Amino acid sequence: MNVLVVGGAGFIGSHMVKQLGRSGCRVTTLDNLSNGHRDAVLYGDFVQGDLADKDLLAQLIQPGRFDAVMHFASFIQVGESVQEPAKYYENNVANTLRLLEAMRLAGVNRFVFSSTAATFGQPLYSPIDEKHPQQPINPYGRSKWMVEQILDDFDHAYGLKSVCLRYFNAAGADPEVQLGERHEPETHLIPLVLQVASGKKPHISVFGRDYDTPDGTCVRDYVHVADLCDAHRLALESLIHGADSQQYNLGNGNGYSVQEVIETARRVTGQTISTVDAPRRDGDPDRLVADATQAKKVLGWQPQWTSLDEIVAHAWAWEKSLPQ
Ligand code: UFG
């Protein structure tokens, strides 16, 4: 099978390329390296290029060359999306449309899309299943939701079959410690907490202690990057076997507070981790927990690394492997 992985040099994409490569797929990565890293692409061919480049897309996505496309390339910072919505709509929506158009012209009709819990907005109930209304509250969430709707229309009009995977909080690292999170700047809780543990940062800011949660800090559902990749592989297989377009929520169904994450990191690393209380961050819902029953039932998804200790331990092994 020939798979094009767009954004294959990024955090989740690079893990996907490794899994596909290992399983014998022929994989091609397209990445502009704006956030990704060339040395994170461990298998297959690499093409450096941008989705805005229509000619490149036409040249790359030739009829018959790819059986499917997986799309990981997007901007992901909620706060930045509020400040710079144009950047988000241009990259996450317009560029995705260019990709879909190139696929359509080449007759590639299987697509696995990285969507997000941010398409739901403020949760009306918890855990969040696929029937939960989608009312995103920031441009990032809206950009992903727009693509989900475009995909509905492309299925209806052109027969393009897609699976949208709505990640909750992607975390962890490659259990073999070859890959992990390397965002610059890093904004995610677990890698930041581990940078404090390794002495790179003096403290972790806790954004809000007055949420409506048991300890007052925000609750999230952390899901291991390797398990997310398993879900992508199963989604791809479902499309190859003729499944209809679908959307799935991906999380473990366990909510952990920011405070619990910090305590877990103290336990796993054995290091002191200083905290500083800080104001709430704009746009943070108090609780985001997934109901992933559908992915388990329909795709047969069985996450392997469900405990927060394991997720943090893998991220810690990765952090320690980086230059200190
Ligand atoms: N947090 C802190 N201090 C920090 C960083 C984060 O207290 O220095 C808190 C946040 O306020 C939040 C929790 O830790 O309550 C998790 O924050 P992350 O930034 O790690 O993750 P988010 O939940 O904000 O974001 C994730 C994805 C986004 C996606 C979002 C969906 O990374 O791409 O879930 O809601 F949009």
Short mmCIF file of C-alpha atoms and ligand atoms in Angstrom, two decimals:
data_model
loop_
_atom_site.label_atom_id
_atom_site.label_comp_id
_atom_site.label_asym_id
_atom_site.label_seq_id
_atom_site.Cartn_x
_atom_site.Cartn_y
_atom_site.Cartn_z
CA MET A 1 0.00 0.00 0.00
CA ASN A 2 1.21 3.53 -0.85
CA VAL A 3 0.37 6.20 1.70
CA LEU A 4 1.09 9.91 1.57
CA VAL A 5 1.57 11.35 5.06
CA VAL A 6 1.21 15.12 5.06
CA GLY A 7 2.91 16.56 8.12
CA GLY A 8 4.91 13.37 8.63
CA ALA A 9 7.81 15.26 10.24
CA GLY A 10 5.69 16.52 13.13
CA PHE A 11 4.92 14.96 16.51
CA ILE A 12 2.08 12.59 15.65
CA GLY A 13 2.89 12.34 11.92
CA SER A 14 6.42 11.09 12.57
CA HIS A 15 5.12 8.31 14.82
CA MET A 16 2.66 7.39 12.06
CA VAL A 17 5.38 7.23 9.42
CA LYS A 18 7.37 4.90 11.65
CA GLN A 19 4.37 2.63 12.23
CA LEU A 20 3.47 2.53 8.53
CA GLY A 21 7.08 1.95 7.51
CA ARG A 22 7.46 -0.87 10.01
CA SER A 23 4.30 -2.54 8.76
CA GLY A 24 5.62 -2.66 5.21
CA CYS A 25 3.66 0.23 3.68
CA ARG A 26 5.36 2.45 1.14
CA VAL A 27 5.19 5.81 2.78
CA THR A 28 5.92 9.28 1.43
CA THR A 29 6.10 12.27 3.76
CA LEU A 30 5.23 15.77 2.59
CA ASP A 31 6.21 18.42 5.12
CA ASN A 32 7.31 22.04 4.87
CA LEU A 33 9.38 21.70 8.07
CA SER A 34 7.80 24.83 9.53
CA ASN A 35 7.26 22.87 12.74
CA GLY A 36 8.47 19.38 11.87
CA HIS A 37 11.96 17.91 11.89
CA ARG A 38 13.58 16.14 8.93
CA ASP A 39 15.37 13.71 11.24
CA ALA A 40 12.02 12.58 12.69
CA VAL A 41 11.09 10.94 9.37
CA LEU A 42 12.51 7.48 9.86
CA TYR A 43 10.97 5.64 6.90
CA GLY A 44 10.13 6.15 3.24
CA ASP A 45 10.54 9.10 0.91
CA PHE A 46 10.61 12.68 2.04
CA VAL A 47 9.40 15.68 0.05
CA GLN A 48 9.92 19.13 1.50
CA GLY A 49 7.12 21.33 0.32
CA ASP A 50 4.07 23.33 1.17
CA LEU A 51 0.40 22.57 0.66
CA ALA A 52 0.01 26.08 -0.73
CA ASP A 53 2.12 24.96 -3.72
CA LYS A 54 -0.49 23.67 -6.18
CA ASP A 55 2.09 22.67 -8.79
CA LEU A 56 3.99 20.60 -6.29
CA LEU A 57 0.78 18.88 -5.21
CA ALA A 58 -0.15 18.09 -8.82
CA GLN A 59 3.32 16.71 -9.47
CA LEU A 60 3.37 14.62 -6.31
CA ILE A 61 -0.16 13.27 -6.29
CA GLN A 62 -0.18 11.57 -9.67
CA PRO A 63 -3.01 9.22 -10.62
CA GLY A 64 -2.31 5.73 -9.33
CA ARG A 65 0.55 6.72 -7.02
CA PHE A 66 -1.20 6.77 -3.62
CA ASP A 67 -3.91 4.56 -2.16
CA ALA A 68 -4.63 6.98 0.68
CA VAL A 69 -3.60 10.25 2.29
CA MET A 70 -3.20 10.96 6.01
CA HIS A 71 -3.17 14.63 6.93
CA PHE A 72 -1.42 15.80 10.11
CA ALA A 73 -0.15 19.21 8.98
CA SER A 74 -1.89 22.02 10.77
CA PHE A 75 -1.35 24.81 13.23
CA ILE A 76 -2.50 23.69 16.69
CA GLN A 77 -2.29 26.53 19.20
CA VAL A 78 -5.67 27.67 20.42
CA GLY A 79 -4.43 31.00 21.84
CA GLU A 80 -2.50 31.89 18.70
CA SER A 81 -5.56 31.07 16.58
CA VAL A 82 -7.52 33.74 18.44
CA GLN A 83 -4.79 36.33 17.76
CA GLU A 84 -4.08 35.27 14.16
CA PRO A 85 -7.21 33.63 12.71
CA ALA A 86 -6.15 34.31 9.11
CA LYS A 87 -3.08 32.13 9.58
CA TYR A 88 -5.27 29.29 10.87
CA TYR A 89 -7.94 29.46 8.21
CA GLU A 90 -5.30 29.75 5.47
CA ASN A 91 -3.26 26.77 6.62
CA ASN A 92 -5.81 24.51 8.25
CA VAL A 93 -8.69 25.11 5.83
CA ALA A 94 -7.49 26.59 2.51
CA ASN A 95 -4.39 24.41 2.31
CA THR A 96 -6.39 21.31 3.21
CA LEU A 97 -8.80 22.19 0.42
CA ARG A 98 -5.86 22.37 -2.01
CA LEU A 99 -4.77 18.93 -0.87
CA LEU A 100 -8.27 17.51 -1.30
CA GLU A 101 -8.52 19.07 -4.73
CA ALA A 102 -5.22 17.51 -5.80
CA MET A 103 -6.48 14.16 -4.50
CA ARG A 104 -9.73 14.54 -6.38
CA LEU A 105 -7.94 15.33 -9.64
CA ALA A 106 -5.72 12.25 -9.20
CA GLY A 107 -8.61 9.99 -8.18
CA VAL A 108 -7.31 9.31 -4.64
CA ASN A 109 -10.41 8.80 -2.55
CA ARG A 110 -9.31 7.73 0.94
CA PHE A 111 -8.40 10.32 3.56
CA VAL A 112 -7.63 10.14 7.28
CA PHE A 113 -7.85 13.51 8.95
CA SER A 114 -6.48 14.74 12.30
CA SER A 115 -9.38 16.49 13.95
CA THR A 116 -9.73 17.57 17.55
CA ALA A 117 -11.81 17.75 20.69
CA ALA A 118 -11.70 21.51 20.12
CA THR A 119 -14.47 21.06 17.52
CA PHE A 120 -16.91 20.49 20.42
CA GLY A 121 -16.34 23.76 22.27
CA GLN A 122 -17.62 23.97 25.84
CA PRO A 123 -18.79 20.47 26.77
CA LEU A 124 -22.50 20.14 27.46
CA TYR A 125 -21.93 16.73 29.05
CA SER A 126 -19.04 14.42 29.84
CA PRO A 127 -17.62 12.12 28.58
CA ILE A 128 -18.01 13.53 25.08
CA ASP A 129 -19.27 11.14 22.42
CA GLU A 130 -19.60 11.73 18.67
CA LYS A 131 -23.22 12.92 19.05
CA HIS A 132 -22.15 15.87 21.20
CA PRO A 133 -22.98 19.15 19.39
CA GLN A 134 -20.03 20.78 17.62
CA GLN A 135 -19.87 24.41 18.64
CA PRO A 136 -16.19 25.33 18.57
CA ILE A 137 -15.24 28.42 20.56
CA ASN A 138 -12.00 29.43 18.84
CA PRO A 139 -10.64 29.69 15.28
CA TYR A 140 -8.50 26.56 15.72
CA GLY A 141 -11.53 24.43 16.57
CA ARG A 142 -13.59 26.11 13.86
CA SER A 143 -10.88 25.47 11.24
CA LYS A 144 -10.94 21.74 11.99
CA TRP A 145 -14.72 21.65 12.07
CA MET A 146 -14.85 23.40 8.68
CA VAL A 147 -12.68 20.67 7.21
CA GLU A 148 -14.95 18.03 8.71
CA GLN A 149 -17.86 19.69 6.88
CA ILE A 150 -15.90 20.01 3.64
CA LEU A 151 -15.22 16.29 3.88
CA ASP A 152 -18.94 15.57 4.19
CA ASP A 153 -19.54 17.54 1.01
CA PHE A 154 -16.64 15.89 -0.84
CA ASP A 155 -18.00 12.48 0.06
CA HIS A 156 -21.46 13.42 -1.16
CA ALA A 157 -20.28 15.03 -4.39
CA TYR A 158 -17.12 13.12 -5.30
CA GLY A 159 -17.24 9.90 -3.27
CA LEU A 160 -14.13 10.82 -1.27
CA LYS A 161 -14.22 8.60 1.83
CA SER A 162 -12.70 9.97 5.00
CA VAL A 163 -12.22 9.21 8.66
CA CYS A 164 -11.96 12.19 11.02
CA LEU A 165 -10.16 11.31 14.24
CA ARG A 166 -10.84 13.78 17.01
CA TYR A 167 -7.92 13.61 19.38
CA PHE A 168 -8.30 14.70 22.95
CA ASN A 169 -4.84 15.39 24.47
CA ALA A 170 -2.13 13.69 22.42
CA ALA A 171 0.81 12.87 24.67
CA GLY A 172 3.57 10.35 25.41
CA ALA A 173 6.37 9.39 23.04
CA ASP A 174 7.70 6.50 21.00
CA PRO A 175 8.18 3.59 23.44
CA GLU A 176 11.53 2.92 21.67
CA VAL A 177 12.55 6.53 22.40
CA GLN A 178 13.30 7.40 18.78
CA LEU A 179 10.61 10.07 18.54
CA GLY A 180 8.72 12.48 20.75
CA GLU A 181 7.38 15.98 21.15
CA ARG A 182 9.64 18.78 19.88
CA HIS A 183 7.36 21.78 19.46
CA GLU A 184 9.01 25.18 19.38
CA PRO A 185 7.81 26.94 21.37
CA GLU A 186 6.41 24.12 23.53
CA THR A 187 2.99 24.94 24.95
CA HIS A 188 1.72 21.53 26.04
CA LEU A 189 1.49 20.59 29.69
CA ILE A 190 3.34 17.25 29.89
CA PRO A 191 6.50 18.21 27.94
CA LEU A 192 6.67 21.51 29.83
CA VAL A 193 6.35 19.78 33.21
CA LEU A 194 9.14 17.40 32.16
CA GLN A 195 11.35 20.32 31.12
CA VAL A 196 10.98 21.54 34.69
CA ALA A 197 11.90 18.06 35.96
CA SER A 198 15.03 18.03 33.79
CA GLY A 199 16.07 21.46 35.01
CA LYS A 200 15.50 23.31 31.71
CA LYS A 201 12.76 25.46 33.21
CA PRO A 202 12.45 26.77 36.75
CA HIS A 203 8.75 26.06 37.26
CA ILE A 204 5.47 25.13 35.62
CA SER A 205 2.68 27.70 35.58
CA VAL A 206 -0.68 26.27 36.60
CA PHE A 207 -3.25 28.11 34.51
CA GLY A 208 -6.17 28.49 36.90
CA ARG A 209 -7.07 26.79 40.17
CA ASP A 210 -10.67 27.94 40.31
CA TYR A 211 -12.26 25.59 37.77
CA ASP A 212 -15.30 23.52 38.58
CA THR A 213 -13.25 20.34 39.08
CA PRO A 214 -12.32 18.37 42.22
CA ASP A 215 -8.99 20.17 42.78
CA GLY A 216 -9.82 23.34 40.83
CA THR A 217 -7.42 22.68 37.93
CA CYS A 218 -8.46 21.70 34.38
CA VAL A 219 -9.16 18.07 33.61
CA ARG A 220 -7.98 16.50 30.34
CA ASP A 221 -7.97 13.07 28.72
CA TYR A 222 -4.37 12.22 27.77
CA VAL A 223 -4.00 9.67 24.99
CA HIS A 224 -0.74 8.05 23.93
CA VAL A 225 0.60 9.00 20.51
CA ALA A 226 1.25 5.32 19.67
CA ASP A 227 -2.41 4.55 20.38
CA LEU A 228 -3.48 7.44 18.16
CA CYS A 229 -1.37 5.92 15.38
CA ASP A 230 -3.05 2.55 15.89
CA ALA A 231 -6.40 4.28 15.40
CA HIS A 232 -5.13 5.84 12.16
CA ARG A 233 -4.00 2.47 10.87
CA LEU A 234 -7.38 0.92 11.70
CA ALA A 235 -9.16 3.87 10.08
CA LEU A 236 -7.11 3.37 6.93
CA GLU A 237 -7.89 -0.35 6.90
CA SER A 238 -11.60 0.40 7.30
CA LEU A 239 -11.49 2.67 4.26
CA ILE A 240 -9.56 0.10 2.23
CA HIS A 241 -12.28 -2.43 3.09
CA GLY A 242 -14.93 -0.06 1.78
CA ALA A 243 -16.22 1.53 5.00
CA ASP A 244 -18.23 4.70 4.80
CA SER A 245 -16.92 8.06 6.01
CA GLN A 246 -16.87 8.32 9.81
CA GLN A 247 -15.81 10.48 12.73
CA TYR A 248 -14.38 9.06 15.97
CA ASN A 249 -13.41 10.56 19.31
CA LEU A 250 -10.07 9.29 20.60
CA GLY A 251 -9.21 9.35 24.28
CA ASN A 252 -8.94 6.98 27.21
CA GLY A 253 -12.06 8.16 28.99
CA ASN A 254 -10.01 9.06 32.08
CA GLY A 255 -9.77 12.67 33.11
CA TYR A 256 -6.63 13.90 34.91
CA SER A 257 -6.29 17.37 36.38
CA VAL A 258 -3.27 19.60 35.79
CA GLN A 259 -2.38 19.03 39.45
CA GLU A 260 -2.58 15.24 38.99
CA VAL A 261 -0.34 15.44 35.93
CA ILE A 262 2.26 17.34 37.94
CA GLU A 263 2.06 14.83 40.81
CA THR A 264 2.41 11.94 38.34
CA ALA A 265 5.48 13.59 36.81
CA ARG A 266 7.02 14.01 40.28
CA ARG A 267 6.44 10.32 40.97
CA VAL A 268 7.70 9.09 37.58
CA THR A 269 10.80 11.29 37.43
CA GLY A 270 11.66 11.41 41.12
CA GLN A 271 12.41 15.11 40.61
CA THR A 272 11.17 18.21 42.35
CA ILE A 273 8.78 20.14 40.12
CA SER A 274 8.03 23.68 41.25
CA THR A 275 4.72 25.26 40.36
CA VAL A 276 3.55 28.85 40.12
CA ASP A 277 -0.14 29.74 40.11
CA ALA A 278 -1.12 31.73 37.02
CA PRO A 279 -4.38 33.11 35.64
CA ARG A 280 -6.69 30.98 33.52
CA ARG A 281 -5.66 30.62 29.89
CA ASP A 282 -8.26 31.94 27.43
CA GLY A 283 -10.54 29.35 25.91
CA ASP A 284 -9.75 26.45 28.28
CA PRO A 285 -12.86 24.39 29.09
CA ASP A 286 -12.77 22.95 32.64
CA ARG A 287 -13.10 19.32 31.56
CA LEU A 288 -12.52 17.47 28.27
CA VAL A 289 -12.93 13.71 28.46
CA ALA A 290 -13.65 11.41 25.52
CA ASP A 291 -16.15 8.64 25.10
CA ALA A 292 -14.26 6.49 22.59
CA THR A 293 -16.76 3.61 22.56
CA GLN A 294 -17.37 4.01 18.82
CA ALA A 295 -13.70 3.73 17.85
CA LYS A 296 -13.42 0.59 19.97
CA LYS A 297 -16.62 -0.94 18.68
CA VAL A 298 -16.41 -0.09 15.00
CA LEU A 299 -12.67 0.14 14.33
CA GLY A 300 -11.62 -2.38 16.99
CA TRP A 301 -9.32 0.22 18.58
CA GLN A 302 -7.64 -1.06 21.75
CA PRO A 303 -5.36 1.54 23.28
CA GLN A 304 -2.29 -0.07 24.87
CA TRP A 305 -0.82 2.72 26.98
CA THR A 306 -3.78 3.91 28.96
CA SER A 307 -2.24 4.83 32.29
CA LEU A 308 -1.00 8.36 32.82
CA ASP A 309 2.14 6.93 34.49
CA GLU A 310 3.07 5.09 31.28
CA ILE A 311 2.32 8.10 29.11
CA VAL A 312 4.46 10.36 31.31
CA ALA A 313 7.21 7.71 31.61
CA HIS A 314 7.56 7.52 27.82
CA ALA A 315 7.59 11.31 27.50
CA TRP A 316 10.23 11.43 30.27
CA ALA A 317 12.46 8.89 28.50
CA TRP A 318 12.23 11.08 25.40
CA GLU A 319 12.94 14.30 27.32
CA LYS A 320 16.04 12.69 28.85
CA SER A 321 17.27 11.63 25.39
CA LEU A 322 17.28 15.25 24.19
CA PRO A 323 20.33 17.49 24.58
CA GLN A 324 20.22 18.80 28.16
N1 UFG B 1 -1.53 24.07 31.23
C1 UFG B 1 -0.99 24.68 32.35
N2 UFG B 1 0.26 25.19 32.24
C2 UFG B 1 1.00 25.14 31.11
C3 UFG B 1 0.44 24.50 29.97
C4 UFG B 1 -0.83 23.98 30.07
O1 UFG B 1 -1.62 24.76 33.40
O2 UFG B 1 2.13 25.67 31.08
C5 UFG B 1 -2.88 23.49 31.33
C6 UFG B 1 -3.85 24.07 30.31
O3 UFG B 1 -4.42 25.24 30.79
C7 UFG B 1 -4.82 22.90 30.15
C8 UFG B 1 -3.97 21.66 30.38
O4 UFG B 1 -2.80 22.12 31.04
O5 UFG B 1 -5.78 22.97 31.15
C9 UFG B 1 -3.57 20.98 29.11
O6 UFG B 1 -3.00 21.97 28.24
P1 UFG B 1 -2.27 21.61 26.88
O7 UFG B 1 -1.80 22.91 26.30
O8 UFG B 1 -1.28 20.54 27.10
O9 UFG B 1 -3.41 20.98 26.00
P2 UFG B 1 -4.82 21.61 25.58
O10 UFG B 1 -5.84 20.85 26.36
O11 UFG B 1 -4.88 23.06 25.66
O12 UFG B 1 -4.81 21.32 24.04
C10 UFG B 1 -5.05 20.10 23.43
C11 UFG B 1 -4.34 20.11 22.09
C12 UFG B 1 -4.88 21.20 21.21
C13 UFG B 1 -6.38 21.04 21.10
C14 UFG B 1 -7.01 20.94 22.46
C15 UFG B 1 -8.46 20.58 22.32
O13 UFG B 1 -2.97 20.24 22.26
O14 UFG B 1 -4.29 21.14 19.94
O15 UFG B 1 -6.41 19.94 23.25
O16 UFG B 1 -9.16 21.22 23.31
F1 UFG B 1 -6.92 22.09 20.50
#
